[in-house]
Coordinates of N, CA and C and ligand atoms in Angstrom, one line a residue:
X30 N 1.2 -1.3 0.0 CA -0.1 0.3 -0.1 C 1.4 1.1 0.2
X31 N 0.6 2.5 -0.7 CA 1.5 3.4 -0.9 C 1.0 4.2 -0.1
X32 N 0.9 5.0 0.8 CA 1.1 5.5 2.0 C 1.4 6.7 1.5
X33 N 0.3 8.7 1.4 CA 0.5 9.8 1.2 C 0.1 10.4 2.4
X34 N 0.7 11.4 3.0 CA 0.7 12.1 3.7 C 0.9 13.9 3.3
X35 N 0.4 14.8 3.8 CA 0.1 16.1 3.5 C -0.7 16.7 4.8
X36 N -0.1 17.9 4.9 CA -0.2 19.2 6.0 C -1.0 20.4 6.1
X37 N -1.5 20.7 6.9 CA -2.7 21.8 7.2 C -3.6 22.5 7.8
X38 N -4.4 23.0 8.0 CA -5.2 23.8 8.7 C -6.4 23.6 8.1
X39 N -6.8 23.3 6.8 CA -7.8 23.2 6.2 C -9.2 24.0 7.1
X40 N -9.1 25.0 7.2 CA -9.9 25.9 7.9 C -11.2 26.5 7.1
X41 N -12.1 26.6 7.3 CA -13.4 27.1 6.1 C -12.9 26.4 4.7
X42 N -13.2 24.7 4.6 CA -13.4 23.9 3.6 C -13.3 24.2 2.4
X43 N -12.7 24.6 1.6 CA -13.5 25.2 0.1 C -12.6 24.4 -1.4
X44 N -12.8 24.2 -2.2 CA -12.5 24.1 -3.4 C -10.9 23.7 -3.7
X45 N -10.3 24.4 -3.4 CA -8.8 24.3 -3.3 C -8.2 23.3 -2.6
X46 N -8.6 23.4 -1.3 CA -8.5 22.5 -0.3 C -8.5 21.1 -1.1
X47 N -9.9 20.7 -1.6 CA -11.1 19.4 -2.0 C -9.7 18.8 -2.9
X48 N -9.1 19.6 -4.6 CA -8.1 19.5 -5.0 C -7.0 19.6 -4.6
X49 N -6.4 19.9 -3.9 CA -5.4 19.4 -3.6 C -5.6 17.7 -2.7
X50 N -6.2 17.8 -1.7 CA -6.7 16.1 -1.4 C -7.0 15.2 -2.6
X51 N -7.9 15.5 -3.3 CA -7.8 14.8 -4.4 C -6.5 14.1 -5.6
X52 N -5.6 15.5 -6.1 CA -4.2 15.2 -6.3 C -3.4 14.0 -5.1
X53 N -4.0 15.0 -4.4 CA -2.4 13.7 -3.5 C -3.0 12.2 -3.6
X54 N -4.3 12.1 -3.2 CA -4.7 10.8 -3.0 C -4.3 10.2 -4.5
X55 N -4.4 10.6 -5.2 CA -4.0 10.1 -7.0 C -2.6 9.3 -6.9
X56 N -1.7 10.6 -6.2 CA -0.4 9.6 -6.4 C -0.6 8.5 -5.2
X57 N -1.2 8.1 -4.4 CA -1.0 6.8 -3.7 C -2.2 6.0 -3.8
X58 N -2.2 5.0 -2.3 CA -3.7 4.0 -2.6 C -4.0 4.9 -1.0
X59 N -3.7 5.8 -0.4 CA -3.8 6.1 1.1 C -3.2 7.0 1.5
X60 N -4.4 8.0 2.2 CA -3.8 9.4 2.0 C -4.2 10.1 3.9
X61 N -3.3 10.0 4.1 CA -3.2 10.7 5.5 C -3.1 12.0 5.5
X62 N -3.9 12.7 6.3 CA -3.7 13.9 6.6 C -3.1 14.7 8.1
X63 N -1.9 15.2 8.4 CA -2.0 16.0 9.6 C -2.5 17.2 9.4
X64 N -3.6 17.4 10.7 CA -4.7 18.3 10.4 C -4.0 19.6 11.7
X65 N -3.4 20.9 11.6 CA -3.1 21.8 12.4 C -3.6 21.7 13.9
X66 N -3.6 21.3 15.1 CA -4.3 21.7 16.1 C -4.6 23.2 16.6
X67 N -5.4 23.7 17.3 CA -5.8 25.4 17.2 C -4.4 25.8 18.1
X68 N -3.8 24.5 18.7 CA -3.0 25.5 19.9 C -1.8 25.6 18.5
X69 N -1.2 24.6 17.7 CA -0.1 25.1 16.4 C -0.5 26.2 15.8
X70 N -1.9 25.9 15.2 CA -2.3 27.2 14.3 C -1.8 28.7 15.2
X71 N -2.0 28.6 16.4 CA -1.2 29.9 17.5 C -0.2 29.8 16.7
X72 N 0.6 28.6 17.0 CA 2.2 28.7 16.5 C 2.7 29.7 15.2
X73 N 1.5 29.4 14.3 CA 1.5 29.4 13.2 C 0.7 31.2 12.4
X74 N 0.6 31.4 13.7 CA 0.1 32.6 13.9 C -1.6 33.2 12.4
X75 N -2.7 32.1 12.7 CA -3.4 31.9 12.2 C -4.5 31.3 13.1
X76 N -5.7 32.1 13.1 CA -7.4 31.6 14.1 C -7.7 31.1 13.1
X77 N -8.0 29.7 13.2 CA -8.8 29.0 12.7 C -10.4 28.9 13.0
X78 N -11.6 29.8 11.9 CA -12.8 29.5 12.2 C -13.4 28.6 12.8
X79 N -13.3 27.2 12.5 CA -13.6 25.7 13.3 C -12.4 25.1 13.7
X80 N -13.4 24.1 14.8 CA -12.3 24.1 16.1 C -11.3 23.0 15.2
X81 N -10.4 22.1 16.0 CA -9.3 21.3 15.4 C -10.3 20.2 15.1
X82 N -11.1 19.9 16.1 CA -12.9 18.8 16.1 C -13.6 18.6 14.5
X83 N -13.7 20.4 14.6 CA -14.9 20.5 13.4 C -14.4 20.5 12.1
X84 N -12.9 20.7 12.2 CA -12.2 20.7 11.0 C -11.5 19.0 10.1
X85 N -11.6 17.9 11.9 CA -10.9 17.0 11.5 C -12.3 16.0 10.9
X86 N -13.4 16.3 11.4 CA -15.2 15.8 11.1 C -14.8 15.8 9.8
X87 N -14.3 17.2 9.7 CA -15.0 17.4 8.0 C -13.9 16.9 7.3
X88 N -12.7 16.8 7.6 CA -12.0 16.2 6.5 C -12.3 14.8 6.5
X89 N -12.7 13.7 7.7 CA -12.5 13.0 7.3 C -13.9 12.5 6.6
X90 N -15.2 13.4 6.9 CA -15.9 13.2 5.6 C -15.4 12.6 4.0
X91 N -14.4 13.2 3.7 CA -14.0 13.7 2.3 C -13.8 12.4 1.7
X92 N -14.0 12.0 1.0 CA -14.0 10.5 0.5 C -12.4 10.0 0.4
X93 N -11.4 11.3 -0.2 CA -9.7 10.8 -0.7 C -9.2 10.4 0.5
X94 N -9.8 11.0 1.6 CA -9.2 11.1 3.4 C -9.9 9.9 3.9
X95 N -8.0 9.0 4.6 CA -8.3 8.0 4.6 C -8.1 7.8 6.0
X96 N -7.3 8.7 6.6 CA -7.0 9.6 8.2 C -6.3 10.4 8.9
X97 N -6.9 11.3 9.4 CA -6.1 12.1 9.9 C -5.7 12.7 11.6
X98 N -4.4 12.8 11.3 CA -3.5 13.0 12.8 C -3.5 14.1 13.2
X99 N -3.2 14.6 14.5 CA -3.0 15.6 14.4 C -1.6 16.3 14.3
X100 N -1.4 18.0 13.4 CA -0.4 18.1 13.7 C 0.2 19.2 14.9
X101 N 0.9 18.4 15.7 CA 1.3 20.0 16.8 C 2.3 20.3 17.0
X102 N 2.9 20.4 15.3 CA 5.0 20.8 15.9 C 4.9 20.9 14.2
X103 N 5.8 21.9 13.9 CA 6.9 22.2 13.0 C 7.7 20.4 12.7
X104 N 8.4 20.0 13.6 CA 8.8 19.4 13.9 C 9.0 17.6 13.4
X105 N 7.4 17.3 13.8 CA 6.8 16.0 13.4 C 6.9 15.3 12.1
X106 N 7.0 15.9 11.3 CA 7.3 15.5 9.9 C 8.0 13.9 9.6
X107 N 9.1 14.2 10.0 CA 10.6 13.1 10.2 C 9.5 11.9 10.8
X108 N 9.7 12.3 11.9 CA 8.7 10.9 12.7 C 7.2 10.1 12.4
X109 N 6.7 11.1 11.8 CA 5.1 10.5 10.9 C 5.2 10.2 9.9
X110 N 6.6 10.3 9.0 CA 7.0 9.9 7.9 C 7.3 8.2 8.0
X111 N 8.4 8.2 9.3 CA 8.5 6.9 9.2 C 7.4 6.0 10.2
X112 N 6.5 6.8 11.6 CA 5.9 5.7 12.1 C 4.4 5.4 11.4
X113 N 4.0 6.0 10.2 CA 2.9 5.7 9.1 C 4.0 4.8 8.3
X114 N 4.9 5.4 7.6 CA 5.6 3.8 6.5 C 5.0 5.0 5.6
X115 N 5.0 6.1 5.3 CA 4.7 7.2 4.4 C 5.9 7.4 3.4
X116 N 5.2 6.8 1.8 CA 6.2 6.9 0.6 C 6.5 8.4 -0.1
X117 N 5.3 8.8 0.2 CA 5.0 10.5 -1.1 C 4.6 11.5 0.3
X118 N 5.1 12.4 0.2 CA 4.9 13.6 0.9 C 4.7 14.8 0.3
X119 N 3.2 15.2 0.4 CA 2.7 16.4 -0.4 C 2.7 17.5 0.2
X120 N 2.8 18.7 -0.9 CA 1.8 20.0 0.2 C 2.1 21.0 -1.3
X121 N 1.2 21.7 -1.0 CA 0.8 23.2 -2.3 C 2.1 23.5 -2.7
X122 N 2.8 23.9 -4.0 CA 3.9 24.9 -3.7 C 4.1 25.9 -3.6
X123 N 2.7 26.5 -2.3 CA 3.1 27.4 -1.8 C 4.2 27.6 -0.5
X124 N 4.6 25.8 -0.9 CA 5.4 25.4 0.9 C 6.6 25.0 -0.4
X125 N 6.7 24.9 -1.9 CA 8.0 24.7 -2.9 C 9.4 25.3 -1.8
X126 N 10.2 23.6 -2.3 CA 11.2 23.7 -1.3 C 12.0 23.9 0.5
X127 N 9.9 24.3 0.5 CA 10.5 24.4 2.3 C 11.4 22.4 2.9
X128 N 10.4 22.0 2.1 CA 10.3 20.7 2.7 C 11.5 19.5 2.0
X129 N 12.3 20.1 1.4 CA 12.7 19.2 0.2 C 14.1 18.4 0.9
X130 N 14.6 18.5 2.4 CA 14.7 17.7 3.3 C 13.8 16.4 3.8
X131 N 13.6 16.8 3.6 CA 12.3 15.4 3.7 C 12.8 14.5 2.5
X132 N 13.3 13.9 1.6 CA 13.5 13.6 0.0 C 14.6 12.2 0.7
X133 N 14.8 12.7 1.6 CA 15.5 11.9 1.9 C 14.9 10.0 1.9
X134 N 13.7 10.6 2.9 CA 13.3 9.9 3.7 C 11.6 8.9 2.5
X135 N 11.5 10.2 1.7 CA 10.4 9.2 1.2 C 10.1 10.6 -0.2
X136 N 9.5 10.2 -0.9 CA 8.8 11.6 -2.7 C 9.0 13.0 -1.5
X137 N 8.9 13.5 -2.6 CA 8.3 15.1 -1.6 C 8.0 15.3 -3.0
X138 N 6.5 16.2 -2.9 CA 5.7 16.8 -4.3 C 5.3 17.8 -3.8
X139 N 5.7 18.8 -5.2 CA 4.3 20.5 -4.8 C 3.2 20.3 -5.1
X140 N 2.5 20.6 -5.2 CA 1.0 20.3 -6.1 C 1.2 22.1 -6.5
X141 N 0.4 22.4 -7.8 CA 0.2 23.6 -8.2 C -1.3 23.5 -6.9
X142 N -0.8 25.1 -5.9 CA -2.4 25.7 -5.0 C -3.0 26.1 -6.5
X143 N -4.4 25.7 -6.2 CA -5.7 26.2 -7.1 C -6.1 28.1 -6.8
X144 N -5.7 28.6 -8.2 CA -6.0 30.0 -8.2 C -7.0 30.3 -7.3
X145 N -6.8 31.8 -6.9 CA -8.9 32.4 -6.9 C -9.6 32.4 -5.5
X146 N -8.4 31.3 -4.7 CA -9.3 31.1 -3.5 C -8.4 30.5 -2.2
X147 N -8.7 31.1 -1.4 CA -8.1 31.0 -0.3 C -9.5 31.3 1.3
X148 N -8.5 30.4 2.2 CA -9.4 31.0 3.1 C -9.5 32.3 3.6
X149 N -8.5 32.9 3.9 CA -8.2 34.2 4.4 C -9.3 35.4 3.1
X150 N -9.1 34.8 1.9 CA -9.9 35.6 0.7 C -11.6 35.4 1.1
X151 N -12.0 34.5 1.6 CA -13.4 33.9 1.5 C -13.9 35.0 2.9
X152 N -12.8 34.8 4.0 CA -13.0 36.0 5.0 C -13.1 37.3 4.9
X153 N -12.1 37.8 4.6 CA -12.4 39.4 3.9 C -13.7 39.4 2.6
X154 N -13.9 38.5 1.9 CA -15.0 39.0 1.1 C -16.4 38.8 2.2
X155 N -16.5 38.2 3.0 CA -17.5 37.6 3.5 C -17.6 39.1 4.7
X156 N -16.5 39.7 4.8 CA -16.3 40.7 6.5 C -16.8 42.3 5.1
X157 N -16.5 42.2 4.1 CA -16.7 43.3 3.6 C -18.2 43.1 2.8
X158 N -18.9 42.0 2.5 CA -20.1 41.8 2.7 C -21.2 42.5 3.9
X159 N -20.1 42.3 4.8 CA -21.6 42.2 5.6 C -21.4 44.2 6.2
X160 N -20.6 44.5 5.5 CA -20.5 46.1 5.6 C -21.8 47.0 5.1
Ligands
C2G24 N1 -3.9 25.0 -0.7 C1 -4.2 24.5 -2.5 N2 -4.8 25.5 -3.5 C2 -5.5 26.7 -2.7 C3 -5.3 26.7 -1.0 C4 -4.9 26.0 -0.4 O1 -3.7 24.1 -2.6 N3 -5.8 27.3 -2.9 C5 -3.1 23.8 0.0 C6 -2.1 24.5 0.2 O2 -1.5 24.5 -0.5 C7 -2.0 23.4 1.8 C8 -3.2 22.8 1.4 O3 -4.2 23.4 0.5 O4 -1.3 22.4 1.2 C9 -4.0 23.1 3.2 O5 -3.9 24.5 3.2 P1 -3.8 25.3 4.8 O6 -4.6 25.2 5.6 O7 -3.7 27.1 4.2 O8 -2.5 25.2 5.2 P2 -1.5 25.6 5.9 O9 -1.9 26.7 6.4 O10 0.0 26.0 4.4 O11 -0.4 24.5 6.6 O12 3.2 22.1 8.0 C10 2.6 22.6 7.0 C11 1.6 23.4 7.4 O13 0.8 22.9 8.9 C12 0.4 23.6 5.7

């Protein structure tokens, strides 16, 4: 079984996230999503609208996703890859080059980010619509 892993906050789930997960799943047979906890989001300078449990439940409902685990820190990726026997590490290409060091452990693939959609843009357009 070829295992793929990806990481993220996945707040206000949108089609950019879904297209990332869809393409990540095609790279293997089993897709693990390491989901940023609320505490780690604070470290990332992000405040998610939905809680970790709410975001986890939504990801687990996606047919491409086989397992959701918590992402609690920047350093866990190496352990995750060996613990879960991961063959492919995938991220959107806004992270291009940032995780190349993992290529000694597994394939590292950066997928093109879906243009014109982001959690931030959703929040700001809703904010301006309500004014
Ligand atoms: N993404 C995408 N297209 C978009 C928006 C997001 O392909 N329009 C991808 C991102 O590139 C990322 C994934 O969807 O691979 C999740 O995006 P975020 O929730 O914003 O994740 P991020 O905050 O970048 O967290 O340790 C890594 C971090 O946890 C990544």
